[in-house]
Coordinates of C-alpha atoms and ligand atoms in Angstrom, one line a residue:
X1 CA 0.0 0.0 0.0
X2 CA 1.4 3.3 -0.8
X3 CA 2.1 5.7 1.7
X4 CA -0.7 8.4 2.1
X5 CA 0.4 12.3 2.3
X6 CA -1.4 14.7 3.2
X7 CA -0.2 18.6 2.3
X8 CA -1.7 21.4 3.7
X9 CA -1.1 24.8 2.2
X10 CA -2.2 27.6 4.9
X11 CA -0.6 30.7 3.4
X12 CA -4.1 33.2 1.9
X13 CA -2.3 34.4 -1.1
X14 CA -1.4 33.4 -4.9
X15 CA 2.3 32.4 -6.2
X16 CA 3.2 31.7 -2.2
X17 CA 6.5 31.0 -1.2
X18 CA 5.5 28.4 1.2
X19 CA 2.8 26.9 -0.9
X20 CA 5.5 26.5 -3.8
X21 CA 7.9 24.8 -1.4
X22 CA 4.8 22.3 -0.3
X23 CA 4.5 21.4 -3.9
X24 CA 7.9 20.3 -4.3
X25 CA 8.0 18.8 -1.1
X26 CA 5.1 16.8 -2.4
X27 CA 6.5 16.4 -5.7
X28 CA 10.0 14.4 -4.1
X29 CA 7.2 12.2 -1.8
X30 CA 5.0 11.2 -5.1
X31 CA 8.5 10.3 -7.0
X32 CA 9.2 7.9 -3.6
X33 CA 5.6 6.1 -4.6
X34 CA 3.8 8.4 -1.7
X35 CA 0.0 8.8 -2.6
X36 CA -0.4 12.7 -2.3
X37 CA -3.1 15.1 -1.3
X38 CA -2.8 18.6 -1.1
X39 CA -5.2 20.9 0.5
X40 CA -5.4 25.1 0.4
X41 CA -6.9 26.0 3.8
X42 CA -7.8 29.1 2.2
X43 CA -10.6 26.7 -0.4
X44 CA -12.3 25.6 2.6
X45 CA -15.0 27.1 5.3
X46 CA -13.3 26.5 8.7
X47 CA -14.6 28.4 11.6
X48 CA -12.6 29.1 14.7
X49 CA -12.9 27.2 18.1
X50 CA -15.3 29.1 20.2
X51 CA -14.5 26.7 23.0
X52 CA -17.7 25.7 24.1
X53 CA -16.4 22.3 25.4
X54 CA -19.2 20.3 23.6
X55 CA -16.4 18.0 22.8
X56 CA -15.3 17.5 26.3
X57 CA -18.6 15.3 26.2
X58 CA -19.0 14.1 23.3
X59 CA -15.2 14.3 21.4
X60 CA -16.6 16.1 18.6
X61 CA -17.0 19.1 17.5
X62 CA -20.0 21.1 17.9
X63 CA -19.2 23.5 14.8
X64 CA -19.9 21.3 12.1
X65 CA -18.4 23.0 8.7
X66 CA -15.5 21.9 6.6
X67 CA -13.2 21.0 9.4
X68 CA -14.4 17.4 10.1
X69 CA -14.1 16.3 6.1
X70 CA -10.1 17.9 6.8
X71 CA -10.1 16.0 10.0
X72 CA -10.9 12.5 8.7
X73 CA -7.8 13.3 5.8
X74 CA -5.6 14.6 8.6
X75 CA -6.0 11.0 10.5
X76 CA -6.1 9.5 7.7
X77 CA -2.5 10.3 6.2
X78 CA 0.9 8.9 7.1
X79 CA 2.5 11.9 6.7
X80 CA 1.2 15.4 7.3
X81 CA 3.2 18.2 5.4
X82 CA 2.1 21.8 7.0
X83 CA 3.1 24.6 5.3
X84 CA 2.3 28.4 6.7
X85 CA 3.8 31.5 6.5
X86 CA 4.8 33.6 9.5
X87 CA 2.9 36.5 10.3
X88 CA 3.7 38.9 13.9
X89 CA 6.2 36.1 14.5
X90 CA 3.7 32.7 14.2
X91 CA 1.9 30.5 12.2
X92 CA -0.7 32.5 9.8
X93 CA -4.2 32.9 11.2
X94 CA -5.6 30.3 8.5
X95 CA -3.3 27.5 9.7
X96 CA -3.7 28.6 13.7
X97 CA -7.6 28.3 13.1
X98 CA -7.3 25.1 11.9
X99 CA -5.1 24.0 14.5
X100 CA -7.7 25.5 17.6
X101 CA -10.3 23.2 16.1
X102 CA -8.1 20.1 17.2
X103 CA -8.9 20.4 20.5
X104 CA -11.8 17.9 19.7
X105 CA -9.2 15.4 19.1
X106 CA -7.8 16.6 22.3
X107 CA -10.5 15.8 24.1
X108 CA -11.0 12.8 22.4
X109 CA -7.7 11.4 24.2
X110 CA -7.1 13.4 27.1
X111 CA -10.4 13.8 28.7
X112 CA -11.9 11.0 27.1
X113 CA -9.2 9.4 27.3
X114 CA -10.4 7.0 24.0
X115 CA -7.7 6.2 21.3
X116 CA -7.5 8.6 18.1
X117 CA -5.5 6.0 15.9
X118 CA -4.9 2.6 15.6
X119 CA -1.6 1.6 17.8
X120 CA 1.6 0.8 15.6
X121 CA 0.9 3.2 12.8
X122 CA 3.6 5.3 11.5
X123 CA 2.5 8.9 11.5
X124 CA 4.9 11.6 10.9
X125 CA 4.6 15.1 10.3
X126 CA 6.8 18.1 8.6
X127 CA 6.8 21.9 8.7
X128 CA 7.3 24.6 6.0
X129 CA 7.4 27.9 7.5
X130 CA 8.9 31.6 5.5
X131 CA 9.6 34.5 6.9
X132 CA 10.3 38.7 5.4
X133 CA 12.8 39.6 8.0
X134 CA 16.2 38.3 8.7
X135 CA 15.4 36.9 12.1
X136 CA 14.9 33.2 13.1
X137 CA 12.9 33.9 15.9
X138 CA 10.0 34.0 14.2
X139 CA 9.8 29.9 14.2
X140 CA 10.7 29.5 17.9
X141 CA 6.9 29.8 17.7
X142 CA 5.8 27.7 15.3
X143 CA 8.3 24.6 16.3
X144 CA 6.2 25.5 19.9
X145 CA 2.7 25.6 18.4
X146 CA 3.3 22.3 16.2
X147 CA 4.9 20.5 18.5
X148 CA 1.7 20.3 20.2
X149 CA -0.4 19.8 16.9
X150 CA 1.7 16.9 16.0
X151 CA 1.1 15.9 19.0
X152 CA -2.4 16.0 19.6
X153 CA -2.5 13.9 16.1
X154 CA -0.3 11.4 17.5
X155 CA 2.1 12.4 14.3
X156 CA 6.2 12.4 14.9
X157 CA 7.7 15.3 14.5
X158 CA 10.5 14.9 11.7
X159 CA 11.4 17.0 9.7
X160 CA 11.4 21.5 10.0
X161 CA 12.0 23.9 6.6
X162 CA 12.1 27.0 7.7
X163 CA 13.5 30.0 5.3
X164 CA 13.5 33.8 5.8
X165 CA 14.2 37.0 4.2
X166 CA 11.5 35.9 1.4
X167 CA 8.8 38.5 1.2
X168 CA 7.5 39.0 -2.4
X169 CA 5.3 36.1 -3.9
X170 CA 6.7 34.0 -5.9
X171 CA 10.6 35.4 -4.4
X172 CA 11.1 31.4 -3.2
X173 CA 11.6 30.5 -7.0
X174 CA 15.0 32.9 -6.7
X175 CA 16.7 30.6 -3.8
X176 CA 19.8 28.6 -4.9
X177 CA 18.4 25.7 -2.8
X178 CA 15.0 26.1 -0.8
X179 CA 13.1 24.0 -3.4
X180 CA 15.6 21.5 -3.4
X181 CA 15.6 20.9 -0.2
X182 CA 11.9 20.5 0.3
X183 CA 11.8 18.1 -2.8
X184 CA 14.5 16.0 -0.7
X185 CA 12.9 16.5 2.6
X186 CA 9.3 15.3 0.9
X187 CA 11.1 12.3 -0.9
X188 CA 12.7 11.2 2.3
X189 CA 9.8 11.3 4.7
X190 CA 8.7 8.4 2.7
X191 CA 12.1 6.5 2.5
X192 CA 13.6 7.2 6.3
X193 CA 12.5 3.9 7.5
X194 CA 11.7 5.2 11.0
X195 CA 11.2 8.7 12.3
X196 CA 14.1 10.8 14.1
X197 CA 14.4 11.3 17.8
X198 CA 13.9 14.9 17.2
X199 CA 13.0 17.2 14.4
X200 CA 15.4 17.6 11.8
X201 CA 16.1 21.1 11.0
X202 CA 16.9 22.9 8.0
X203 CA 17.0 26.7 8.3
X204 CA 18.1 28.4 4.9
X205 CA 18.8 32.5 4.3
Ligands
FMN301 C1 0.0 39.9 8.4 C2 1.5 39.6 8.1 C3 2.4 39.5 9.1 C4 3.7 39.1 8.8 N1 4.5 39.0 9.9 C5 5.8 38.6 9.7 C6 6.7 38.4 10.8 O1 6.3 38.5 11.9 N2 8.0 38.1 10.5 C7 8.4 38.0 9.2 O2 9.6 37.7 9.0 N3 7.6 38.1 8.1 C8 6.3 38.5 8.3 N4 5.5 38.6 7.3 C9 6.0 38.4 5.9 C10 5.6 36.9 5.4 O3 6.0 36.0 6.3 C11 6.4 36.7 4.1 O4 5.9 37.6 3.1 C12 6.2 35.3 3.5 O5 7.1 35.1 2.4 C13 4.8 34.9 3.2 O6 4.8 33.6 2.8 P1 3.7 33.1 1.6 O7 4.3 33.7 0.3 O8 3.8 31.6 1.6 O9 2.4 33.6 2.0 C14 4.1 39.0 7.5 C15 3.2 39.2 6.4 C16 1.9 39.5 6.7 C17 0.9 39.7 5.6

């Protein structure tokens, strides 16, 4: 059975940078035999957690909209590849919405306390994150913020490829090596036969 891959592309604008790194991340996972999906966050009608702890009782959500179709793909993949860009220094507000509207799943398992996935699978997760300004601070935030997303999926975190100083749209095309890299990273979270200990890291300038 082929490996199933999920992309999700949070970044609300055309010709993204991050969206065009996703694609080639996908692209290097598809040549590795990976069945793909790719998603735009900005295609679908996702409403915001209004925390009305409905799924404290009931581990589902009360807010019934797009989210639980991107829910059943998001369990359903292998391997999740995230992609958002950073604005004020975090994930965008597209990809943090979706993210809030886990806490069903949350509940699901910690107040619950019911499984989310079958034991034994291999579920592993990647993040493609670009910055405008020069600092790397800006994904202090996001490694934070996923960490706990990943988490709540019961996905490892393996793989981080975060670049900065890209503002325009499109700008990513001009890097010596960004699309490279995610076409490698995509290809080998399909042929690393187990997930790292932590996160590998790739930060480009
Ligand atoms: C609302 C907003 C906030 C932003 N905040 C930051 C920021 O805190 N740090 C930064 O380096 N870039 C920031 N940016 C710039 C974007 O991260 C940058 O343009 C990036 O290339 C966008 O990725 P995309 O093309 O995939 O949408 C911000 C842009 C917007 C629109």
């Amino acid at each position: 059975m082929a490996v199933k891959v999920l992309g999700i592309s949070a970044s609300p604008r055309a010709n993204s940078n991050t969206d065009l790194l996703l694609q080639k991340a996908l692209a290097g996972a598809e040549c590795e035999g990976a069945s793909v999906k790719y998603i735009r966050l900005c295609d679908l009608n996702i409403a915001p957690c209004i925390e009305c702890n409905s799924c404290f009782k009931t581990g589902e959500c009360a807010t019934k909209d797009d989210y639980q179709l991107l829910m059943e793909k998001m369990l359903d993949a292998d391997r999740l590849i995230f992609a958002t860009p950073i604005f004020f220094m975090a994930v965008c507000s597209q990809a943090k919405v979706l993210i809030d509207r886990c806490q069903c799943l949350w509940a699901h398992k910690h107040v619950l306390k019911k499984p989310l996935i079958t034991a034994g699978r291999d579920r592993r997760a990647m993040v493609i994150a670009v910055g405008g300004s020069k600092s790397k601070k800006m994904f202090d935030c996001v490694r934070l913020t996923m960490t706990y997303y990943f988490d709540v999926l019961d996905m490892s975190y393996s793989a981080n490829l975060f670049v900065n100083k890209m503002e325009e749209p499109g700008q990513i095309k001009n890097h010596p090596t960004a699309l490279k890299e995610a076409f490698r990273l995509g290809a080998e979270l399909i042929t690393t036969p187990s997930p790292p200990e932590k996160p590998l890291d790739i930060e480009l300038t």
